[in-house]
Each structure stands twice: as structure tokens, then as C-alpha cells.
């Protein structure tokens, strides 16, 4: 193969990737319209395995279930462990197993939404597959996207994944109760986040003792319920 053929092949690959991502974007926009028609707010919760996404969802479920008719969509490669954790709080949950896929996408979410009576819902919390990197590239049609990181991920989690955080509106730093044990400076993590994304809203939580949860609910859930159409930097 000469250099020219290589270059053309590469261009074609890039075009295919663009078409692929555009397709997902259109599906996400359709999901968003469907949700808006029914007054349902959807939040996409992303983050690595073990940062406390499910614990956060449980905290939110416990405090919001009397206010909103809610449902949790749990994404995982396998098992229904997370779904069962949510169901224990008396909140509806749907488990989506992706097999080898390391993220949820708008098509999968669409399938779930079409199986629901959206007139009976106010709020859908999506717990994405545990993965810090690629879920950010797959908008689901949610009203807000949030990434959960934790004090157990080391001091460089933000600086090593700048593009993920550059696109996010909200970041939760969880397990702050473990920061002293882990030797992690939470304020340095927050500063790193502001460097990669000056607009990001940073929350500090401990799902173990409930620190910071109420503030997160006000900013992430209640404000979104009041004005769901606020443009997000992620275009979610
Ligand atoms: Mg989980
Ligand atoms: Zn993936």
C-alpha cells in the first residue's frame, strides 16, 4: 500500500466513525424528546468500577422515592446485583446486561424506555456500566450527565482523563471519608477538575454516611426538574 491509499483508507475510517457517532447522537436526541413529552427527567451516572455509583443511586432512591415516581436503569456487563440493591429500597429497577460492551448506548436505553409506561414516571436514574472512559462518548438522551470518582482512585484520576471531565457538567468526588486513609487531597482533585473544565460543578460526598447527598440532590435533581432544558456542555 502506498501512502496515498493509506491516507484514503484512514479518511474513510474517520467518516465511518463520524457517521456512527452521529447515529448515536440522533438516537439520543429522540430519547430526549420522548422523555420530554412525558415530563420525565433522566440522569446519566458514569464512573469507574467501584467508585460508588450504586451506593449513590441508593442514597438518591432512599431520599427521592417519596417525592418522585422513579426508576433506576442499572447497566452492567453481567449480574443483577445492582438492580437487587435498588429494589430493596422499594424503587423500580431494570437491569441491562451488556455482555462485552463497556457502555450503555442510546439504542439500549430506547429499548428500555419503550417497555415502560412513561406517564407513570417522573425520574429515571441511569447507572452506566463501570468505565470512566467510553460512556462519555455515548450520549443517552439524558438531561444531565454526572461522573462519580472516588478518593480510592488515586491522586491523578482527573489529570489522566482530561477529555472525560472536560465534557461533564457535574462531578461527584465520593468516599471523601476515606481520603485521609488513602492520603488523598480532595481539594487538589477539585482544583484539577476546575483546570480541565472551569464550568464543572464539583460535589464532595460520602455515600457511607450521607455527607453531601442533600446538596447534590438540590443541584442535580431539583434544579434539573425545575429547568430541564438548560443546555449542558456535553450536549447530552
Ligand atoms: Mg454498580
Ligand atoms: Zn465502551
Coordinates of N, CA and C and ligand atoms in Angstrom, one line a residue:
X1 N 0.8 -1.2 0.0 CA 0.0 0.0 0.0 C 0.9 1.3 0.0
X2 N 0.6 2.2 -0.9 CA 1.3 3.4 -0.9 C 0.7 4.4 0.1
X3 N 1.4 5.5 0.3 CA 1.0 6.4 1.3 C -0.4 7.0 1.1
X4 N -0.7 7.2 -0.3 CA -1.9 7.8 -0.6 C -3.1 6.9 -0.2
X5 N -3.0 5.6 -0.6 CA -4.0 4.6 -0.2 C -4.3 4.6 1.3
X6 N -3.1 4.6 2.0 CA -3.2 4.7 3.5 C -4.1 5.9 3.9
X7 N -3.7 7.0 3.3 CA -4.4 8.2 3.8 C -5.9 8.1 3.5
X8 N -6.3 7.6 2.3 CA -7.7 7.5 1.9 C -8.4 6.5 2.8
X9 N -7.7 5.4 3.1 CA -8.3 4.4 4.0 C -8.6 5.0 5.3
X10 N -7.7 5.8 5.8 CA -7.8 6.4 7.1 C -9.0 7.4 7.1
X11 N -9.1 8.2 6.0 CA -10.2 9.2 5.9 C -11.5 8.5 5.9
X12 N -11.6 7.3 5.2 CA -12.9 6.6 5.2 C -13.2 6.1 6.6
X13 N -12.2 5.6 7.3 CA -12.5 5.1 8.7 C -13.0 6.3 9.6
X14 N -12.4 7.4 9.4 CA -12.9 8.6 10.2 C -14.3 8.9 9.8
X15 N -14.6 8.9 8.5 CA -16.0 9.2 8.1 C -17.0 8.2 8.7
X16 N -16.6 6.9 8.7 CA -17.5 5.9 9.3 C -17.7 6.1 10.8
X17 N -16.6 6.5 11.4 CA -16.7 6.7 12.9 C -17.6 7.9 13.1
X18 N -17.5 9.0 12.3 CA -18.4 10.2 12.4 C -19.8 9.8 12.2
X19 N -20.1 8.9 11.2 CA -21.5 8.5 10.9 C -22.0 7.7 12.1
X20 N -21.2 6.9 12.7 CA -21.6 6.0 13.8 C -21.9 6.9 15.0
X21 N -21.1 7.9 15.3 CA -21.3 8.8 16.4 C -22.6 9.6 16.2
X22 N -22.7 10.1 14.9 CA -23.9 10.9 14.6 C -25.2 10.1 14.8
X23 N -25.1 8.8 14.4 CA -26.3 8.0 14.6 C -26.7 7.9 16.0
X24 N -25.7 7.7 16.9 CA -26.0 7.6 18.3 C -26.5 9.0 18.9
X25 N -26.0 10.0 18.3 CA -26.4 11.4 18.8 C -27.9 11.6 18.4
X26 N -28.3 11.1 17.2 CA -29.7 11.3 16.8 C -30.6 10.4 17.6
X27 N -30.2 9.2 17.9 CA -31.0 8.3 18.8 C -31.1 9.0 20.2
X28 N -30.1 9.5 20.7 CA -30.1 10.2 22.0 C -31.1 11.4 22.0
X29 N -31.1 12.1 20.9 CA -32.0 13.3 20.8 C -33.4 12.8 20.8
X30 N -33.7 11.6 20.1 CA -35.0 11.1 20.0 C -35.5 10.6 21.4
X31 N -34.5 10.0 22.2 CA -34.8 9.6 23.6 C -35.2 10.8 24.4
X32 N -34.5 11.9 24.2 CA -34.7 13.1 25.0 C -36.1 13.7 24.7
X33 N -36.5 13.7 23.4 CA -37.8 14.1 23.0 C -38.9 13.3 23.7
X34 N -38.7 12.0 23.6 CA -39.7 11.0 24.2 C -39.8 11.3 25.7
X35 N -38.7 11.5 26.4 CA -38.7 11.8 27.8 C -39.4 13.2 28.1
X36 N -39.1 14.2 27.3 CA -39.7 15.5 27.5 C -41.2 15.5 27.3
X37 N -41.6 14.7 26.3 CA -43.1 14.6 26.0 C -43.8 14.1 27.2
X38 N -43.2 13.3 28.1 CA -43.8 12.7 29.2 C -43.4 13.4 30.5
X39 N -42.6 14.4 30.4 CA -42.2 15.1 31.7 C -41.3 14.3 32.6
X40 N -40.5 13.4 31.9 CA -39.6 12.5 32.7 C -38.2 13.1 32.6
X41 N -37.5 13.2 33.7 CA -36.1 13.7 33.8 C -35.2 12.5 33.9
X42 N -34.2 12.5 33.1 CA -33.2 11.3 33.1 C -31.8 11.8 33.4
X43 N -31.2 11.1 34.3 CA -29.8 11.5 34.7 C -28.9 10.3 34.4
X44 N -27.8 10.6 33.7 CA -26.8 9.5 33.4 C -25.6 9.6 34.3
X45 N -25.5 8.5 35.1 CA -24.4 8.5 36.1 C -23.3 7.5 35.7
X46 N -22.1 8.1 35.5 CA -21.0 7.4 35.0 C -19.9 7.3 36.0
X47 N -18.9 6.5 35.7 CA -17.7 6.4 36.6 C -17.1 5.0 36.6
X48 N -15.9 4.9 37.0 CA -15.2 3.6 37.0 C -15.9 2.6 38.0
X49 N -15.5 1.3 37.8 CA -16.0 0.3 38.7 C -15.5 0.6 40.1
X50 N -16.4 0.5 41.1 CA -16.0 0.7 42.5 C -16.0 2.1 43.0
X51 N -16.5 3.1 42.3 CA -16.4 4.4 42.8 C -17.6 4.8 43.7
X52 N -18.6 3.9 43.6 CA -19.8 4.1 44.5 C -21.0 4.6 43.7
X53 N -21.1 4.3 42.4 CA -22.3 4.7 41.7 C -23.6 4.1 42.2
X54 N -23.5 2.8 42.5 CA -24.7 2.1 43.0 C -25.1 2.7 44.4
X55 N -24.1 2.9 45.2 CA -24.3 3.5 46.6 C -24.9 4.9 46.5
X56 N -24.5 5.6 45.5 CA -25.1 6.9 45.3 C -26.5 6.8 44.8
X57 N -26.8 5.9 43.9 CA -28.1 5.7 43.4 C -29.0 5.3 44.6
X58 N -28.5 4.4 45.5 CA -29.3 4.0 46.7 C -29.6 5.2 47.6
X59 N -28.6 6.1 47.8 CA -28.8 7.3 48.6 C -29.9 8.1 48.0
X60 N -29.8 8.3 46.7 CA -30.8 9.2 46.0 C -32.2 8.5 46.0
X61 N -32.2 7.2 45.8 CA -33.5 6.5 45.8 C -34.2 6.6 47.2
X62 N -33.4 6.4 48.2 CA -33.9 6.5 49.6 C -34.6 7.9 49.9
X63 N -33.9 8.9 49.4 CA -34.4 10.3 49.7 C -35.4 10.8 48.7
X64 N -35.5 10.3 47.5 CA -36.3 10.8 46.5 C -37.6 10.0 46.2
X65 N -37.6 8.8 46.7 CA -38.7 7.9 46.3 C -40.1 8.4 46.8
X66 N -40.2 9.2 47.8 CA -41.5 9.7 48.3 C -41.9 10.9 47.4
X67 N -40.9 11.6 46.8 CA -41.2 12.8 46.1 C -41.5 12.5 44.6
X68 N -40.7 11.6 44.0 CA -40.9 11.3 42.6 C -41.2 9.9 42.4
X69 N -41.9 9.6 41.3 CA -42.1 8.3 40.8 C -40.9 8.0 40.0
X70 N -40.0 7.1 40.5 CA -38.7 6.9 39.9 C -38.4 5.5 39.5
X71 N -37.5 5.4 38.6 CA -37.0 4.1 38.2 C -35.5 4.2 37.9
X72 N -34.8 3.1 38.3 CA -33.3 3.1 38.0 C -33.1 2.0 36.9
X73 N -32.2 2.4 36.0 CA -31.7 1.5 35.0 C -30.3 1.2 35.3
X74 N -30.0 0.0 35.7 CA -28.7 -0.5 36.0 C -28.0 -1.1 34.9
X75 N -26.9 -0.5 34.4 CA -26.1 -1.1 33.4 C -24.9 -1.9 33.9
X76 N -24.7 -3.1 33.5 CA -23.5 -3.9 33.9 C -23.2 -4.9 32.8
X77 N -22.0 -5.4 32.8 CA -21.7 -6.4 31.8 C -22.5 -7.7 32.1
X78 N -22.6 -8.0 33.4 CA -23.3 -9.2 33.9 C -23.8 -9.0 35.3
X79 N -24.7 -9.9 35.7 CA -25.3 -9.9 37.0 C -26.4 -8.9 37.2
X80 N -27.3 -9.2 38.2 CA -28.3 -8.2 38.6 C -28.1 -7.8 40.0
X81 N -26.9 -7.8 40.4 CA -26.6 -7.4 41.8 C -27.0 -6.0 42.1
X82 N -26.7 -5.0 41.2 CA -27.1 -3.6 41.4 C -28.6 -3.4 41.4
X83 N -29.3 -4.1 40.5 CA -30.7 -4.0 40.4 C -31.3 -4.4 41.8
X84 N -30.8 -5.5 42.3 CA -31.4 -6.0 43.6 C -31.1 -5.0 44.7
X85 N -30.0 -4.4 44.7 CA -29.7 -3.4 45.7 C -30.7 -2.2 45.7
X86 N -31.1 -1.9 44.5 CA -32.1 -0.8 44.3 C -33.4 -1.2 44.7
X87 N -33.8 -2.4 44.3 CA -35.2 -2.9 44.6 C -35.4 -3.0 46.1
X88 N -34.4 -3.3 46.8 CA -34.5 -3.3 48.3 C -35.1 -2.0 48.9
X89 N -34.9 -0.9 48.2 CA -35.4 0.4 48.7 C -36.8 0.6 48.3
X90 N -37.4 -0.4 47.6 CA -38.8 -0.2 47.2 C -38.9 0.7 45.9
X91 N -37.8 0.8 45.2 CA -37.8 1.6 43.9 C -37.6 0.6 42.7
X92 N -38.4 0.9 41.7 CA -38.3 0.1 40.5 C -36.9 0.1 39.9
X93 N -36.5 -1.0 39.4 CA -35.2 -1.0 38.7 C -35.2 -2.0 37.6
X94 N -34.5 -1.7 36.5 CA -34.3 -2.5 35.3 C -32.9 -2.8 35.1
X95 N -32.5 -4.0 35.1 CA -31.1 -4.3 34.8 C -30.8 -4.5 33.4
X96 N -29.8 -3.9 32.8 CA -29.4 -4.1 31.4 C -28.0 -4.7 31.5
X97 N -27.9 -6.0 31.0 CA -26.6 -6.6 30.9 C -26.1 -6.4 29.5
X98 N -24.9 -5.9 29.3 CA -24.3 -5.5 28.0 C -23.4 -6.6 27.5
X99 N -23.1 -7.7 28.3 CA -22.2 -8.7 27.8 C -20.8 -8.2 27.7
X100 N -20.3 -7.9 26.5 CA -18.9 -7.4 26.4 C -18.9 -5.9 26.2
X101 N -20.0 -5.3 26.0 CA -20.0 -3.9 25.7 C -19.7 -3.1 27.0
X102 N -18.8 -2.1 26.9 CA -18.3 -1.5 28.1 C -19.1 -0.1 28.4
X103 N -20.2 0.0 27.7 CA -21.0 1.3 28.0 C -22.5 1.0 27.6
X104 N -23.4 1.8 28.1 CA -24.7 1.8 27.5 C -24.8 2.7 26.3
X105 N -25.7 2.5 25.4 CA -25.9 3.4 24.3 C -27.4 3.8 24.2
X106 N -27.6 4.8 23.4 CA -29.0 5.3 23.3 C -30.0 4.3 22.8
X107 N -29.5 3.3 21.9 CA -30.4 2.3 21.4 C -30.9 1.4 22.5
X108 N -29.9 1.0 23.4 CA -30.3 0.1 24.5 C -31.3 0.8 25.5
X109 N -31.0 2.1 25.7 CA -31.9 2.9 26.6 C -33.3 3.0 26.0
X110 N -33.3 3.2 24.7 CA -34.5 3.3 24.0 C -35.4 2.1 24.2
X111 N -34.8 0.9 24.0 CA -35.5 -0.3 24.2 C -36.1 -0.4 25.6
X112 N -35.4 0.0 26.6 CA -35.9 0.0 28.0 C -37.1 1.0 28.1
X113 N -36.9 2.2 27.6 CA -37.9 3.3 27.7 C -39.2 2.9 27.0
X114 N -39.1 2.2 25.9 CA -40.3 1.7 25.2 C -41.1 0.7 25.9
X115 N -40.4 0.0 26.8 CA -41.1 -1.0 27.6 C -41.7 -0.5 28.9
X116 N -41.6 0.8 29.1 CA -42.1 1.5 30.3 C -43.4 2.3 30.0
X117 N -44.2 2.5 31.0 CA -45.3 3.4 30.9 C -44.7 4.8 31.4
X118 N -44.3 5.6 30.5 CA -43.6 6.8 30.9 C -44.5 7.8 31.6
X119 N -45.8 7.6 31.4 CA -46.8 8.5 32.1 C -46.8 8.3 33.6
X120 N -46.2 7.1 34.0 CA -46.2 6.8 35.4 C -44.8 7.1 36.1
X121 N -44.0 7.9 35.4 CA -42.7 8.2 35.9 C -42.3 9.7 35.9
X122 N -41.5 10.1 36.9 CA -41.0 11.5 36.9 C -39.5 11.5 36.7
X123 N -38.8 10.4 37.1 CA -37.4 10.5 37.2 C -36.8 9.1 36.9
X124 N -35.8 9.1 36.0 CA -35.0 7.9 35.7 C -33.6 8.1 36.0
X125 N -33.0 7.3 36.8 CA -31.6 7.4 37.1 C -30.9 6.2 36.3
X126 N -30.0 6.6 35.5 CA -29.2 5.5 34.7 C -27.9 5.3 35.4
X127 N -27.6 4.1 35.8 CA -26.3 3.8 36.3 C -25.5 3.1 35.2
X128 N -24.6 3.9 34.6 CA -23.9 3.3 33.4 C -23.0 2.2 33.8
X129 N -22.5 1.5 32.8 CA -21.5 0.4 33.0 C -20.3 1.0 33.6
X130 N -19.7 0.4 34.6 CA -18.5 0.9 35.3 C -17.3 1.0 34.4
X131 N -17.0 2.3 34.0 CA -16.0 2.5 33.0 C -15.9 4.1 32.9
X132 N -14.7 4.6 33.1 CA -14.5 6.0 33.2 C -14.4 6.6 31.8
X133 N -14.1 5.8 30.8 CA -13.6 6.4 29.5 C -14.7 6.5 28.5
X134 N -15.2 5.4 27.9 CA -16.0 5.5 26.7 C -17.5 5.9 27.0
X135 N -18.1 5.6 28.1 CA -19.5 6.1 28.2 C -19.7 7.6 27.9
X136 N -18.7 8.4 28.1 CA -18.7 9.8 27.8 C -19.0 10.1 26.4
X137 N -18.6 9.1 25.5 CA -18.8 9.3 24.0 C -20.1 8.9 23.6
X138 N -21.0 8.3 24.4 CA -22.3 7.8 24.0 C -23.4 8.5 24.8
X139 N -23.9 9.6 24.3 CA -25.0 10.3 25.0 C -26.2 9.4 24.9
X140 N -27.0 9.4 25.9 CA -28.2 8.5 26.0 C -29.5 9.3 25.8
X141 N -29.4 10.7 25.8 CA -30.5 11.5 25.8 C -30.9 12.0 27.2
X142 N -30.0 11.9 28.1 CA -30.3 12.3 29.5 C -30.3 13.8 29.6
X143 N -30.9 14.3 30.6 CA -30.9 15.8 30.9 C -29.6 16.3 31.5
X144 N -29.0 15.4 32.3 CA -27.7 15.8 32.9 C -26.9 14.5 32.9
X145 N -25.6 14.8 32.9 CA -24.6 13.7 32.9 C -23.7 14.0 34.1
X146 N -23.4 12.9 34.9 CA -22.6 13.1 36.1 C -21.5 12.0 36.1
X147 N -20.3 12.4 36.5 CA -19.3 11.3 36.7 C -19.0 11.2 38.2
X148 N -18.9 10.0 38.6 CA -18.5 9.7 40.0 C -17.1 9.3 40.0
X149 N -16.2 10.0 40.8 CA -14.9 9.5 41.0 C -14.8 9.3 42.5
X150 N -13.7 8.7 43.0 CA -13.6 8.5 44.4 C -12.2 8.6 44.9
X151 N -12.2 8.8 46.2 CA -10.9 9.0 46.9 C -10.0 7.8 46.8
X152 N -10.6 6.7 46.4 CA -9.8 5.4 46.3 C -9.1 5.3 44.9
X153 N -9.3 6.2 44.0 CA -8.8 6.1 42.7 C -7.4 6.7 42.5
X154 N -6.8 7.2 43.6 CA -5.5 7.8 43.5 C -5.6 9.3 43.1
X155 N -4.4 10.0 43.3 CA -4.4 11.4 43.1 C -4.5 11.9 41.7
X156 N -4.3 11.1 40.7 CA -4.1 11.6 39.3 C -5.3 11.2 38.4
X157 N -6.4 10.8 39.0 CA -7.5 10.3 38.2 C -8.1 11.4 37.2
X158 N -8.1 12.6 37.7 CA -8.6 13.7 36.8 C -7.6 14.0 35.7
X159 N -6.3 14.2 36.1 CA -5.3 14.7 35.1 C -5.1 13.6 34.1
X160 N -5.3 12.3 34.4 CA -5.1 11.3 33.4 C -6.3 11.1 32.5
X161 N -7.4 11.7 32.8 CA -8.6 11.5 31.9 C -9.2 12.8 31.6
X162 N -8.4 13.8 31.1 CA -8.9 15.1 30.9 C -10.1 15.3 30.0
X163 N -10.2 14.4 28.9 CA -11.3 14.6 28.0 C -12.6 14.3 28.5
X164 N -12.6 13.3 29.4 CA -13.9 12.9 30.1 C -14.4 14.0 30.9
X165 N -13.6 14.6 31.7 CA -14.0 15.6 32.6 C -14.3 17.0 31.9
X166 N -13.6 17.2 30.8 CA -13.9 18.4 30.0 C -15.3 18.5 29.5
X167 N -15.9 17.3 29.3 CA -17.3 17.3 28.8 C -18.4 17.2 29.8
X168 N -18.0 17.1 31.1 CA -19.1 16.8 32.1 C -19.5 18.1 32.8
X169 N -20.8 18.1 33.2 CA -21.4 19.2 33.9 C -21.2 19.1 35.4
X170 N -21.3 17.8 35.8 CA -21.2 17.5 37.3 C -20.2 16.4 37.5
X171 N -19.4 16.6 38.6 CA -18.6 15.5 39.0 C -18.8 15.4 40.5
X172 N -19.0 14.1 40.9 CA -19.1 13.8 42.3 C -17.8 13.2 42.8
X173 N -17.1 13.7 43.8 CA -16.0 13.0 44.4 C -16.5 12.3 45.6
X174 N -16.6 11.0 45.5 CA -17.2 10.2 46.5 C -16.1 9.6 47.5
X175 N -16.6 9.0 48.5 CA -15.8 8.3 49.5 C -14.8 9.3 50.2
X176 N -15.3 10.5 50.4 CA -14.4 11.5 51.0 C -14.0 11.1 52.4
X177 N -14.8 10.3 53.0 CA -14.4 9.8 54.4 C -13.2 8.9 54.3
X178 N -12.8 8.4 53.2 CA -11.6 7.6 53.1 C -10.4 8.4 52.6
X179 N -10.6 9.6 52.3 CA -9.5 10.4 51.8 C -8.2 10.4 52.8
X180 N -8.5 10.6 54.1 CA -7.3 10.6 55.0 C -6.6 9.3 55.0
X181 N -7.3 8.2 55.0 CA -6.7 6.9 55.0 C -5.9 6.6 53.7
X182 N -6.5 7.1 52.6 CA -5.8 6.9 51.3 C -4.7 8.0 51.0
X183 N -4.6 9.0 51.9 CA -3.7 10.0 51.6 C -4.0 10.9 50.4
X184 N -5.3 11.1 50.2 CA -5.7 11.8 49.0 C -6.2 13.2 49.5
X185 N -5.8 14.2 48.7 CA -6.2 15.6 48.9 C -7.4 15.9 48.1
X186 N -8.6 15.9 48.7 CA -9.8 16.1 47.9 C -9.8 17.5 47.2
X187 N -9.3 18.5 47.9 CA -9.3 19.8 47.3 C -8.4 19.9 46.1
X188 N -7.3 19.1 46.1 CA -6.4 19.1 44.9 C -7.2 18.4 43.7
X189 N -8.0 17.4 44.0 CA -8.8 16.8 42.9 C -9.8 17.8 42.4
X190 N -10.4 18.6 43.3 CA -11.4 19.6 42.9 C -10.7 20.7 42.0
X191 N -9.5 21.0 42.4 CA -8.7 22.0 41.6 C -8.4 21.5 40.3
X192 N -7.9 20.2 40.2 CA -7.6 19.6 38.9 C -8.9 19.6 38.0
X193 N -10.0 19.3 38.6 CA -11.3 19.4 37.8 C -11.5 20.7 37.2
X194 N -11.3 21.8 38.0 CA -11.5 23.1 37.5 C -10.5 23.5 36.4
X195 N -9.4 22.9 36.5 CA -8.4 23.2 35.4 C -8.8 22.6 34.1
X196 N -9.3 21.4 34.1 CA -9.7 20.7 32.9 C -11.0 21.2 32.4
X197 N -11.9 21.7 33.3 CA -13.2 22.2 33.0 C -13.7 23.3 34.0
X198 N -13.4 24.5 33.7 CA -13.8 25.6 34.6 C -15.2 25.7 34.9
X199 N -16.1 25.1 34.1 CA -17.6 25.2 34.3 C -18.1 24.0 35.1
X200 N -17.3 23.0 35.4 CA -17.8 21.8 36.1 C -18.3 22.2 37.5
X201 N -19.4 21.5 37.9 CA -19.8 21.7 39.3 C -19.3 20.4 40.1
X202 N -18.6 20.7 41.1 CA -17.9 19.6 41.9 C -18.7 19.4 43.2
X203 N -19.0 18.1 43.5 CA -19.6 17.8 44.8 C -18.8 16.8 45.5
X204 N -18.8 16.9 46.8 CA -18.0 16.0 47.7 C -18.9 15.2 48.5
X205 N -18.9 13.9 48.4 CA -19.9 13.1 49.1 C -19.2 11.9 49.8
X206 N -20.0 11.4 50.8 CA -19.7 10.1 51.3 C -21.0 9.3 51.3
X207 N -21.1 8.3 50.5 CA -22.4 7.6 50.5 C -22.5 6.7 51.7
X208 N -21.4 6.5 52.4 CA -21.5 5.7 53.6 C -22.2 6.4 54.7
X209 N -21.9 7.7 54.9 CA -22.5 8.5 56.0 C -23.5 9.5 55.5
X210 N -23.6 9.7 54.2 CA -24.6 10.6 53.6 C -24.2 12.1 53.5
X211 N -22.9 12.3 53.7 CA -22.4 13.7 53.6 C -22.5 14.1 52.1
X212 N -23.0 15.3 52.0 CA -23.1 16.0 50.6 C -24.2 15.5 49.8
X213 N -25.0 14.5 50.2 CA -26.0 14.0 49.3 C -27.2 15.0 49.1
X214 N -27.6 15.7 50.2 CA -28.7 16.6 50.1 C -28.4 17.8 49.1
X215 N -27.1 18.2 49.2 CA -26.7 19.3 48.3 C -26.7 18.9 46.8
X216 N -26.2 17.6 46.6 CA -26.2 17.1 45.3 C -27.7 17.0 44.7
X217 N -28.6 16.5 45.6 CA -30.0 16.4 45.2 C -30.5 17.8 44.7
X218 N -30.2 18.8 45.5 CA -30.7 20.1 45.1 C -30.2 20.6 43.8
X219 N -28.9 20.4 43.6 CA -28.3 20.9 42.4 C -28.5 20.0 41.1
X220 N -28.5 18.7 41.4 CA -28.5 17.8 40.2 C -29.9 17.4 39.9
X221 N -30.8 17.2 40.9 CA -32.1 16.7 40.6 C -33.2 17.8 40.7
X222 N -33.2 18.5 41.8 CA -34.3 19.5 41.9 C -34.2 20.6 40.9
X223 N -33.0 21.1 40.7 CA -32.8 22.2 39.7 C -33.1 21.7 38.3
X224 N -32.7 20.5 38.0 CA -33.0 19.9 36.7 C -34.5 19.7 36.5
X225 N -35.1 19.3 37.5 CA -36.6 19.2 37.4 C -37.3 20.5 37.2
X226 N -36.7 21.6 37.8 CA -37.3 22.9 37.6 C -37.0 23.5 36.2
X227 N -35.8 23.2 35.7 CA -35.4 23.7 34.3 C -34.6 22.7 33.6
X228 N -35.4 21.7 33.0 CA -34.7 20.5 32.4 C -34.0 20.9 31.1
X229 N -34.4 22.1 30.5 CA -33.8 22.4 29.2 C -32.5 23.2 29.2
X230 N -32.0 23.5 30.4 CA -30.7 24.2 30.4 C -29.7 23.4 29.6
X231 N -29.0 24.1 28.7 CA -28.1 23.5 27.8 C -26.9 22.9 28.6
X232 N -26.5 21.7 28.3 CA -25.4 21.1 29.0 C -24.2 21.2 28.1
X233 N -23.0 21.2 28.7 CA -21.8 21.3 27.9 C -21.6 20.0 27.1
X234 N -22.1 18.9 27.6 CA -21.9 17.6 27.0 C -22.9 17.4 25.8
X235 N -23.9 18.3 25.7 CA -24.9 18.1 24.7 C -25.7 16.8 24.8
X236 N -25.9 16.4 26.1 CA -26.4 15.1 26.4 C -27.9 14.9 26.0
Ligands
LIG1 MG1 -22.7 -0.5 40.3
LIG2 ZN1 -17.5 1.2 25.8

